Coordinates of C-alpha atoms in Angstrom, one line a residue:
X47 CA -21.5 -4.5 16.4
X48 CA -18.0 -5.6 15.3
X49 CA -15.4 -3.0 14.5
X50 CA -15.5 -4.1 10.7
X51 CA -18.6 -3.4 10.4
X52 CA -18.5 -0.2 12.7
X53 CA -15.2 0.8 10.5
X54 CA -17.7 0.4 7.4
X55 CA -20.4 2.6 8.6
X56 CA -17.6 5.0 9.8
X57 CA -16.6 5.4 6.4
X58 CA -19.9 5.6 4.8
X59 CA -20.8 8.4 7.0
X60 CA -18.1 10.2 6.6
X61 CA -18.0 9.7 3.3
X62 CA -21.4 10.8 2.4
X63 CA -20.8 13.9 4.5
X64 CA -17.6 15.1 3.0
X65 CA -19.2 14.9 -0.4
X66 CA -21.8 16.8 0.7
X67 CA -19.5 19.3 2.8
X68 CA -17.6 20.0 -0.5
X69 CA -20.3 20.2 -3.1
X70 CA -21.9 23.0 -0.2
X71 CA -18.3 24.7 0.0
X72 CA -18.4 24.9 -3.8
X73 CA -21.9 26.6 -4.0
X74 CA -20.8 29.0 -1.4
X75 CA -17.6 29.7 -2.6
X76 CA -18.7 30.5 -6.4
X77 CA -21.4 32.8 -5.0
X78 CA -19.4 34.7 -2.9
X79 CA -16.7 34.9 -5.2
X80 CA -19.3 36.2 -7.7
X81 CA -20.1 39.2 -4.7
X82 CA -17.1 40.0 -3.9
X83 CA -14.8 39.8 -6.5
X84 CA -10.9 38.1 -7.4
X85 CA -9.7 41.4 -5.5
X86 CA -11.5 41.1 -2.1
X87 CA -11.0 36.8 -2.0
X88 CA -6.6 37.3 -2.4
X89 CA -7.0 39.7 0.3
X90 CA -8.5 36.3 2.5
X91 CA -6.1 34.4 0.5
X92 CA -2.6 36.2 2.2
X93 CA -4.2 36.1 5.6
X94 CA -6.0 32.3 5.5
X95 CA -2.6 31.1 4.3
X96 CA -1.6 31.5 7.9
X97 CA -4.8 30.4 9.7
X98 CA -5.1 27.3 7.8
X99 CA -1.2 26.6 9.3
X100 CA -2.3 27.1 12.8
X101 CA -5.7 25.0 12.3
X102 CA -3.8 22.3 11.3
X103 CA -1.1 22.3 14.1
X104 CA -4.1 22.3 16.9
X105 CA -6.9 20.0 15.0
X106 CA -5.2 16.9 15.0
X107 CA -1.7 16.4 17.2
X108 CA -2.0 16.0 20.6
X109 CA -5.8 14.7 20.8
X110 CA -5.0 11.7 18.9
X111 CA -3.1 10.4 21.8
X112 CA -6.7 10.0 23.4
X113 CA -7.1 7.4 20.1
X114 CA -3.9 5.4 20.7
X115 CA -4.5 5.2 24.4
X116 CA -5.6 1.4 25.5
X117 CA -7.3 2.8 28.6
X118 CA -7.2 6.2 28.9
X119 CA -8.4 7.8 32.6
X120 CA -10.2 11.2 33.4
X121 CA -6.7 12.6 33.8
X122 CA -5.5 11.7 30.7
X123 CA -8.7 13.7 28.7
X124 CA -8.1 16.6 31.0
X125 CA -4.7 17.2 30.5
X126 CA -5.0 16.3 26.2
X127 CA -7.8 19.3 26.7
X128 CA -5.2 21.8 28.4
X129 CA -2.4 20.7 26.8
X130 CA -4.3 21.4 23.2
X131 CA -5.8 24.4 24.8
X132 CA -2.2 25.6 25.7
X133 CA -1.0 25.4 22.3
X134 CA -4.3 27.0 20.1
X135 CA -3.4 29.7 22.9
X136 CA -0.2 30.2 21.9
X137 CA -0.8 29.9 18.0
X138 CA -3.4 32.7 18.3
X139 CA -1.3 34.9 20.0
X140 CA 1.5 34.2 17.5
X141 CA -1.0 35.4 14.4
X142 CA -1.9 38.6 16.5
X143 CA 1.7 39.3 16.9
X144 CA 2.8 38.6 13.8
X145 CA -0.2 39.8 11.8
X146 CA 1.4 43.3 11.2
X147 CA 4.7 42.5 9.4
X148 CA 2.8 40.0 7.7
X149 CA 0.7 42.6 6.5
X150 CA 3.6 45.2 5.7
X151 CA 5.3 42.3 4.0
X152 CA 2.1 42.4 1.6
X153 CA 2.2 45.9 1.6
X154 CA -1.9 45.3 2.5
X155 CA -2.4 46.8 5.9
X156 CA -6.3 45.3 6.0
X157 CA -4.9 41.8 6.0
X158 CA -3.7 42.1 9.8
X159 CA -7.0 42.9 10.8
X160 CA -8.2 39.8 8.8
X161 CA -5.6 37.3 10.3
X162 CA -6.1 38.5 14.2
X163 CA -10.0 38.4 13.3
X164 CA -9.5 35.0 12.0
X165 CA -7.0 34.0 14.8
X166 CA -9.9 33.0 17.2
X167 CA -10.7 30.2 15.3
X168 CA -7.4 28.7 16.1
X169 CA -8.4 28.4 19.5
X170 CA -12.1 27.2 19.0
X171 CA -10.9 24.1 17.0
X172 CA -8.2 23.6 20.0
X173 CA -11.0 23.7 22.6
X174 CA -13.0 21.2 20.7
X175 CA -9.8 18.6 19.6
X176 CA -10.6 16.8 22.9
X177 CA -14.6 15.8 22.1
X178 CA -13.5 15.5 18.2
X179 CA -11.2 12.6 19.5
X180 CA -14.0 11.1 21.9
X181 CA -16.8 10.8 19.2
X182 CA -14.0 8.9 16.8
X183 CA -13.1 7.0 19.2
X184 CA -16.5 5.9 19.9
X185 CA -17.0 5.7 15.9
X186 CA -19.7 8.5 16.3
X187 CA -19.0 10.0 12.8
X188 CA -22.3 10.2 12.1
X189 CA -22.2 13.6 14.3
X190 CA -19.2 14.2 12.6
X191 CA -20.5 14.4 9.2
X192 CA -23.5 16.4 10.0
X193 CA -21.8 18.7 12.0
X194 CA -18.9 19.4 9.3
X195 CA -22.6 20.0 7.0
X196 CA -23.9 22.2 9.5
X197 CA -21.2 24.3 9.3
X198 CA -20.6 24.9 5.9
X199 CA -24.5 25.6 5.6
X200 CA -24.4 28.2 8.4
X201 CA -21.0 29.4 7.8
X202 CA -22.5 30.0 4.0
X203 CA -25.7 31.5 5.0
X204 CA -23.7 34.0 7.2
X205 CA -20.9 35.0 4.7
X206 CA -23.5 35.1 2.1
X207 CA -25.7 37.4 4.5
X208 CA -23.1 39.8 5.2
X209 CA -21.6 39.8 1.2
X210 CA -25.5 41.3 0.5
X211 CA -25.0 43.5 3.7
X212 CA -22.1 45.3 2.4
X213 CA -19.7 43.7 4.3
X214 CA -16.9 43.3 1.8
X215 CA -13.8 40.7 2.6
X216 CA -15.5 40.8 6.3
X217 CA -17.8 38.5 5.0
X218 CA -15.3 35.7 4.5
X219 CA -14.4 36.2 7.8
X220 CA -17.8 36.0 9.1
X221 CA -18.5 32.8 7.3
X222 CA -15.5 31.0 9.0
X223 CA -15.9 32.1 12.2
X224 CA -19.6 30.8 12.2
X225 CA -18.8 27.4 10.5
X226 CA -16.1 26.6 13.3
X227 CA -18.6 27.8 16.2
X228 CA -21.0 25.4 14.8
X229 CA -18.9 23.0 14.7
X230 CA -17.5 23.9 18.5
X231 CA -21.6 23.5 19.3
X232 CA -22.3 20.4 17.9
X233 CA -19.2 19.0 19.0
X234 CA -19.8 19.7 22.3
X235 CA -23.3 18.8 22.8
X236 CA -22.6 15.0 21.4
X237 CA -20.3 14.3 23.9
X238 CA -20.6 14.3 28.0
X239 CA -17.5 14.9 29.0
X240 CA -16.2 17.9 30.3
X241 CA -13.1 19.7 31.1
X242 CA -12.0 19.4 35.1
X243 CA -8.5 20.4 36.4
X244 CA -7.7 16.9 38.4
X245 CA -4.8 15.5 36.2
X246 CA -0.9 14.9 37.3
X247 CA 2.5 15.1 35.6
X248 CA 2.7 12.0 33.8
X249 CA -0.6 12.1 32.2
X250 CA 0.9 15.4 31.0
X251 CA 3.7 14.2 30.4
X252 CA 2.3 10.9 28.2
X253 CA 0.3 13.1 26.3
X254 CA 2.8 15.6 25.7
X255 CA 5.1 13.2 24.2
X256 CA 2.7 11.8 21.8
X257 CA 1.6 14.9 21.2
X258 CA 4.9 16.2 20.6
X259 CA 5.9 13.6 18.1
X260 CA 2.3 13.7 16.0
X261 CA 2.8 17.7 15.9
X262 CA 6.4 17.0 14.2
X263 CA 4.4 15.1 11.8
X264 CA 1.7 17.6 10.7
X265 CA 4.4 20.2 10.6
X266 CA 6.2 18.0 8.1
X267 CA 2.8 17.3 6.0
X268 CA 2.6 20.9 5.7
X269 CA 6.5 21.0 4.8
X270 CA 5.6 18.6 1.9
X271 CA 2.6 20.5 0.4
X272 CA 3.8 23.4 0.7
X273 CA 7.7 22.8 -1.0
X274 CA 6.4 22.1 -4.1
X275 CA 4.7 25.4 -4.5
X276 CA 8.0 27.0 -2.7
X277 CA 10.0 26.0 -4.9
X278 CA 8.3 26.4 -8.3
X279 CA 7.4 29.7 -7.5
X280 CA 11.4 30.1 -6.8
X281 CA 12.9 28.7 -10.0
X282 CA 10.3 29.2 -12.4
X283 CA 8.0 31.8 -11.9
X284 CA 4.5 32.7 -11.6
X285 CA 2.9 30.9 -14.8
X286 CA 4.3 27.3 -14.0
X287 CA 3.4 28.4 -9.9
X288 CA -0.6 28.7 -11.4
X289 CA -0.7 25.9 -13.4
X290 CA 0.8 23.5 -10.1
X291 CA -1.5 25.0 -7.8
X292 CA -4.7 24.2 -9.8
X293 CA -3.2 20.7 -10.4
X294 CA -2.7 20.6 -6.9
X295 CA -5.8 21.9 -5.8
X296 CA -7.5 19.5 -7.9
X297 CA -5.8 16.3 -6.4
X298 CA -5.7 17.8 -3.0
X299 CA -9.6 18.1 -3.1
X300 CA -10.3 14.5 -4.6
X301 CA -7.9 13.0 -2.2
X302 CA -9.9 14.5 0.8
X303 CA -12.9 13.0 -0.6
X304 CA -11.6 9.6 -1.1
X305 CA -8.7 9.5 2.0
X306 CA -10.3 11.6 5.0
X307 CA -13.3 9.0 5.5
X308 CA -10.3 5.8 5.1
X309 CA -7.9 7.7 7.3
X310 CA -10.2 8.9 10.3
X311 CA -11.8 5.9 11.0
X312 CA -9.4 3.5 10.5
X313 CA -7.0 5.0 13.2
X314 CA -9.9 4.3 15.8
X315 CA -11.1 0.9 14.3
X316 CA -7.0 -0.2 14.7
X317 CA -6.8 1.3 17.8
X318 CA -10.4 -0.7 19.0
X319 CA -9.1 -3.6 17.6
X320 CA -6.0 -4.0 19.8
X321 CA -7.8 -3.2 22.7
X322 CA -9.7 -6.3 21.8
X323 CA -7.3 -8.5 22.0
X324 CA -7.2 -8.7 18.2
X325 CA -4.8 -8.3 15.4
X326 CA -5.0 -5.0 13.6
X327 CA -2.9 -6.2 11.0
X328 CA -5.5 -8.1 10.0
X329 CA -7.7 -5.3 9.4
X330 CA -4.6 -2.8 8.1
X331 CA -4.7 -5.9 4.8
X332 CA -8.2 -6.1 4.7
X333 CA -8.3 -2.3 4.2
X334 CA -6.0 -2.4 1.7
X335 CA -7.4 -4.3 -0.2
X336 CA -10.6 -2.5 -0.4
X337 CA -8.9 0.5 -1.4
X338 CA -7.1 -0.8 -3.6
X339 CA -10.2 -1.5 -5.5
X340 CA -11.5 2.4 -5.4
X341 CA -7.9 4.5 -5.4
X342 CA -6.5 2.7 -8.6
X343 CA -9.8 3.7 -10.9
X344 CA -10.7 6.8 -9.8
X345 CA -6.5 7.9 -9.5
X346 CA -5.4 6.3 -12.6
X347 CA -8.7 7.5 -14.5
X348 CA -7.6 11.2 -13.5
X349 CA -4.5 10.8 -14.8
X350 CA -5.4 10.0 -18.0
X351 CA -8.5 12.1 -18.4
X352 CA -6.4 15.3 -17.2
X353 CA -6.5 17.0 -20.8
X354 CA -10.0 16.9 -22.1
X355 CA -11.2 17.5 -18.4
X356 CA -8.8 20.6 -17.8
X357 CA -10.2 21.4 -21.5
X358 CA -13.7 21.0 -21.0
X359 CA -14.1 23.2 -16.9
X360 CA -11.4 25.4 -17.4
X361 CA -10.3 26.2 -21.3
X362 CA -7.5 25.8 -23.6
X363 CA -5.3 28.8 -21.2
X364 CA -5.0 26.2 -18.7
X365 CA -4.0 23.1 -21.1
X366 CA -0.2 23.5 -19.9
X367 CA -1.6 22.0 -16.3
X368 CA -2.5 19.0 -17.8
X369 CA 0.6 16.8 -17.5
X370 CA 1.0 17.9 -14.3
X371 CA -2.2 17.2 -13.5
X372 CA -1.4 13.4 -15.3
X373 CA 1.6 13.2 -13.0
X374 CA 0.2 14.4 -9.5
X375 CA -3.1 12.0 -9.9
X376 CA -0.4 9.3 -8.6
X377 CA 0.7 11.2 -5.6
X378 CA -3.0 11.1 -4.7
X379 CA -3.4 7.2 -5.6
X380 CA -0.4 7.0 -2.7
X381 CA -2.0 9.0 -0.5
X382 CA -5.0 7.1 -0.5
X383 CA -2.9 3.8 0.6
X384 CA -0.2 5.6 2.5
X385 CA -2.4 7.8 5.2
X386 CA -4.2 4.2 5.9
X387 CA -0.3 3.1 6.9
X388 CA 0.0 6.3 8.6
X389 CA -3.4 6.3 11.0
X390 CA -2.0 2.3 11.8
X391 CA 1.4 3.9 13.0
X392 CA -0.6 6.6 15.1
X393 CA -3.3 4.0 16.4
X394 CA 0.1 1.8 17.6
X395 CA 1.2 4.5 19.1
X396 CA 4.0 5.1 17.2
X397 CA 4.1 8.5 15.5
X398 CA 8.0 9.2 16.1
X399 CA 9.1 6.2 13.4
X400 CA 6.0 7.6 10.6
X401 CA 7.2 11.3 11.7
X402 CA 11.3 10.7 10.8
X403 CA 10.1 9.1 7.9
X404 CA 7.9 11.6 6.4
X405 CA 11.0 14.4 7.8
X406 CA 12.7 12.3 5.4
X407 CA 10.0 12.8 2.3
X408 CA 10.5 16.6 2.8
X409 CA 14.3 16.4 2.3
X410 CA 14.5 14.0 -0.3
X411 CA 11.8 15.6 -2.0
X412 CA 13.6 19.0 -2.1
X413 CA 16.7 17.6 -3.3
X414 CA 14.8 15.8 -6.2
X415 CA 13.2 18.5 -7.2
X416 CA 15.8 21.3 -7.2
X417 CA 17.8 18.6 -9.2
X418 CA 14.9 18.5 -11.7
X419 CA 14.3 22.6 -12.0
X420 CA 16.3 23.0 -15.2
X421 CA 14.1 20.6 -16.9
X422 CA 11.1 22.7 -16.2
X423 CA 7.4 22.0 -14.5
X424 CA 6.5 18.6 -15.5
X425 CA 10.0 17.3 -13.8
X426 CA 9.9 19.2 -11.0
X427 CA 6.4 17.4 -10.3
X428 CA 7.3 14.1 -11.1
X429 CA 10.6 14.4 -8.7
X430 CA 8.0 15.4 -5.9
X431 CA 6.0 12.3 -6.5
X432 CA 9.1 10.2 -7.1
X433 CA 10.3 11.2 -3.4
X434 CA 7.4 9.5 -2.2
X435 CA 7.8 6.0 -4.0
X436 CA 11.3 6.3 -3.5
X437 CA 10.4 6.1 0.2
X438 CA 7.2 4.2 0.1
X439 CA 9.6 0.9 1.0
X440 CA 10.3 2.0 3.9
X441 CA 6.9 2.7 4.8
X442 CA 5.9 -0.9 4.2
X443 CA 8.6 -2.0 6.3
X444 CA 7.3 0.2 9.4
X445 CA 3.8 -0.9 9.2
X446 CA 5.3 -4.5 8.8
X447 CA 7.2 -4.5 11.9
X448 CA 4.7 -2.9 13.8
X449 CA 1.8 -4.9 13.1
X450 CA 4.2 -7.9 13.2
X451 CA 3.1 -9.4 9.9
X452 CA 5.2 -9.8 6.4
X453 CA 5.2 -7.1 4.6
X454 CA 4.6 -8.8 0.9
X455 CA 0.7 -9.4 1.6
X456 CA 0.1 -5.6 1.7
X457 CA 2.2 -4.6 -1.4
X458 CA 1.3 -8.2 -3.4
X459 CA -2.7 -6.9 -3.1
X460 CA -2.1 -4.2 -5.2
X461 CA -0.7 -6.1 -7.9
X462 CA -4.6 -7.6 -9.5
X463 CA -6.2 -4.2 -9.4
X464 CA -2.9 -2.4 -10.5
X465 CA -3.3 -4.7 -13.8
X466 CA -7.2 -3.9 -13.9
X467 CA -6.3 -0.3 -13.7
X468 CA -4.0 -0.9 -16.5
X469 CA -7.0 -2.2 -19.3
X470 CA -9.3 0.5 -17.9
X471 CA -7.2 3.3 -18.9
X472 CA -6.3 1.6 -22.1
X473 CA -9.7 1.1 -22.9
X474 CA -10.5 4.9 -21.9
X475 CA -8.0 5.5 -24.1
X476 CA -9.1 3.9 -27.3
X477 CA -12.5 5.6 -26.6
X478 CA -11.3 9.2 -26.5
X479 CA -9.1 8.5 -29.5
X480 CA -12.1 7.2 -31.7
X481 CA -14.6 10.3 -30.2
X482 CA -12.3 13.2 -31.4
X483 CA -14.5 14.1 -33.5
X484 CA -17.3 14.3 -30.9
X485 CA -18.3 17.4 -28.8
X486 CA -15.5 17.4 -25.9
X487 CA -18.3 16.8 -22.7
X488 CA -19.8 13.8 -24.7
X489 CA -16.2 12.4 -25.4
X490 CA -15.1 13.1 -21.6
X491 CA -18.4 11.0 -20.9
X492 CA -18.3 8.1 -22.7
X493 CA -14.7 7.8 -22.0
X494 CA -15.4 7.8 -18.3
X495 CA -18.3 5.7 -18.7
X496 CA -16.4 3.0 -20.6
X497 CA -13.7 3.1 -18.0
X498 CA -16.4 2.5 -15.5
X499 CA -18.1 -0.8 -17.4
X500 CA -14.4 -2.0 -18.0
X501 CA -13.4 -2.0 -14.7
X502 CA -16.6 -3.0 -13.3
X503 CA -16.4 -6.1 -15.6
X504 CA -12.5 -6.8 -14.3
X505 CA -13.9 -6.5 -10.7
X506 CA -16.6 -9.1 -10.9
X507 CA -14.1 -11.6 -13.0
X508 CA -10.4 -11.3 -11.1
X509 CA -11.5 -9.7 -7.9
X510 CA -14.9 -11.4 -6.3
X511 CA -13.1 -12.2 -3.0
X512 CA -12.3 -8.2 -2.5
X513 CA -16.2 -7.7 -3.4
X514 CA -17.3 -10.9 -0.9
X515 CA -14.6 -9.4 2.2
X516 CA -16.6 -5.7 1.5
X517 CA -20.3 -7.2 2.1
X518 CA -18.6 -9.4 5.3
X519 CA -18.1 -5.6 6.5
X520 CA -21.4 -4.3 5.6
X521 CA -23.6 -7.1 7.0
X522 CA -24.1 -6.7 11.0
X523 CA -22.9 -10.0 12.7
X524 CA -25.4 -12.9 13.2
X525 CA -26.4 -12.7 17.2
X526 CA -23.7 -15.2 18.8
X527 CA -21.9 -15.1 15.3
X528 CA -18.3 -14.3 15.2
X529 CA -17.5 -10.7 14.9
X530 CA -16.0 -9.5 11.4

């Protein structure tokens, strides 16, 4: 099977499983939240703020060396395993320290029993990096996408369980710590390697250095989702701090379901693809343009359905989110092209270049947007975003280099469904405009569904080759056939 079309089933499954993952979260969520009670989930909230941190510093940094490797030995998974093992060690025993002058800081003693109770999920996700990174590597994410389902459904039945038990905020608890044990199961029963202690310094020292440089990176991903709420929280207050984070929460959740399928498998398919002898370049524009196709619609829609959606789910209190929810709909249209660039940087092997440069997002992002404070919420958003544009050059000129290919092809495919995107929301537009009258979830309907046709149409007439490149993916090569 070529890595095209491996990349395409990759996505697919990963796809259909995150959809899936998050439509079982929300069920979950809303009925334990209906238990339990606002009171009992900001408890969760002050301690998961910190366990979500950790989590993220162990889950993806020093296995994806075992991605980028061309070859990698027995030596090399063993000491990615300790190396990750080392670090969830010492990020759980941080929490435990730490976990009561968090909790005197909140002035809630209960949340330091919540955040060392919660701590030993750090180190469960850093024992399983290592056979997360093997079954990507081997484009297994069909294990992948059931296990993340598995674990939501078991992690909900347990939390649910214990909310009906009496339990109280011990039932979120529960929940987590039985979704990441199933996922620490399934993991480990798809994959046949295990753990030995024969490795040597450099293999240590190879993946610590990669390691090293792709954990500077996540720490600066966190630095740039977290500033934004930092800061508005800082300069104006609690309101405009709401009305971000539900904008942000939005995006942030729509962005996983359209860049977490693009971004883990691509990293492996670019990675296969050099060890092949091939160009990954190659696929890096052929990628692009396929996204491009999905990203503008469904961004660019978002952006200007923002007002009658945040009218129609939430109510008039939360109109005021609605700009900002216009604005940071293009911060997830970047995302969607930009963590492609990023997973071709890691599969190169070069995480130190992408790591400065996103170092660099966080600081001009803060001076942006402590230069836009005075001029209220909607500025300080669009400086964020800005910061990323501003800087989205330089991106371009990485991959370039890297992949050894001009630079204009990848930005110059954007330009046809860029224009597409244009008449689609102009057309939505006009439809909302002439269904004011109309109740709000038929007018949010239509709207959409006239988006929909109109770019549907735009597709079939400008951009056949991008439709005829996607179904070169999805068919299997012919037997003795060139490889796609």
């Amino acid at each position: 099977m070529s890595v095209g079309h491996r990349f395409i089933r990759g996505v697919a499954w990963m796809a259909a499983g995150g959809w899936t993952e998050q439509a079982i979260n929300f069920v979950v969520f809303v009925t334990m939240a209906k238990l339990l009670g606002p009171e009992l989930y900001g408890l969760l909230s002050m301690a998961a703020v910190f366990i979500v941190l950790a989590e993220a510093l162990v889950r993806e940094s020093v296995s994806e060396y075992l991605i980028a490797a061309r070859d990698p030995q027995p030596e090399d998974y063993n000491a990615t395993f300790w190396l990750t093992a080392a670090l969830g060690l010492v990020l759980a025993l941080l929490l435990w320290a730490l976990a009561g002058p968090i909790a005197a800081l909140y002035g809630h003693p209960i949340v330091a029993g919540l955040i060392r109770g919660l701590s030993v999920t750090v180190l469960m996700i850093a024992f399983t990096a290592v056979p997360v990174a093997i079954l990507r590597r081997e484009f297994n994410f069909r294990v992948l996408s059931l296990r993340a389902i598995a674990g939501v459904v078991v992690g909900g039945a347990t939390g649910i369980a214990m909310a009906l038990a009496g339990w109280g905020v011990w039932s979120f608890v529960g929940q987590w710590i039985a979704m990441i044990a199933t996922n620490v199961v399934m993991a480990w029963t798809a994959v046949e390697w295990r753990p030995g202690l024969r490795l040597g310094w450099p293999h240590l020292r190879r993946a610590g250095a990669f390691g090293a440089q792709v954990l500077g990176l996540r720490m600066a991903e966190l630095a740039v989702v977290q500033m934004p709420t930092l800061l508005i929280g800082a300069t104006l207050g609690p309101l405009a701090t709401g009305l971000y984070s539900v904008s942000w929460r939005l995006v942030e959740t729509l962005t996983f379901l359209i860049s977490t399928p693009l971004r883990m498998v691509s990293q492996p398919a670019f990675a296969a693809v050099a060890r092949e002898g091939g160009r990954a370049g190659e696929l890096l524009l052929d990628i692009a343009r396929l996204t491009g196709v999905v990203a503008f619609p469904f961004f660019v829609g978002l952006a200007v359905v923002a007002e009658p959606a945040l009218r129609l789910f939430f109510g008039t209190e939360w109109l005021g989110a609605a700009p900002v929810l216009s604005v940071l709909a293009f911060l997830g249209l970047y995302f969607a092209i930009a963590l492609v660039q990023q997973s071709f940087c890691l599969a190169a092997g070069r995480a130190g270049a992408i790591t400065l440069l996103t170092w660099a997002n966080v600081a001009l992002g803060a001076v942006l947007m402590l230069g836009a404070a005075r001029w209220g919420l909607v500025a300080i958003t669009a400086a964020f975003v800005a910061a990323h544009y501003l800087l989205w050059p330089l991106r371009y000129r990485l991959v370039a280099r890297i992949g050894g290919m001009d630079a204009a092809p990848l930005v110059n495919c954007n330009i046809v469904p860029a224009l597409a995107t244009a008449v689609m929301a102009g057309a939505v537009i006009l439809v909302h405009r002439a269904l004011a009258a109309a109740p709000l979830g038929l007018d949010l309907a239509l709207s959409i569904l006239a988006g929909i046709v109109v770019f549907a149409a735009l597709t079939l007439l400008l951009m056949r080759d991008r439709l005829s490149l996607a179904l070169s993916y999805i068919r299997p090569a012919a037997p003795g056939g060139e490889a796609a």
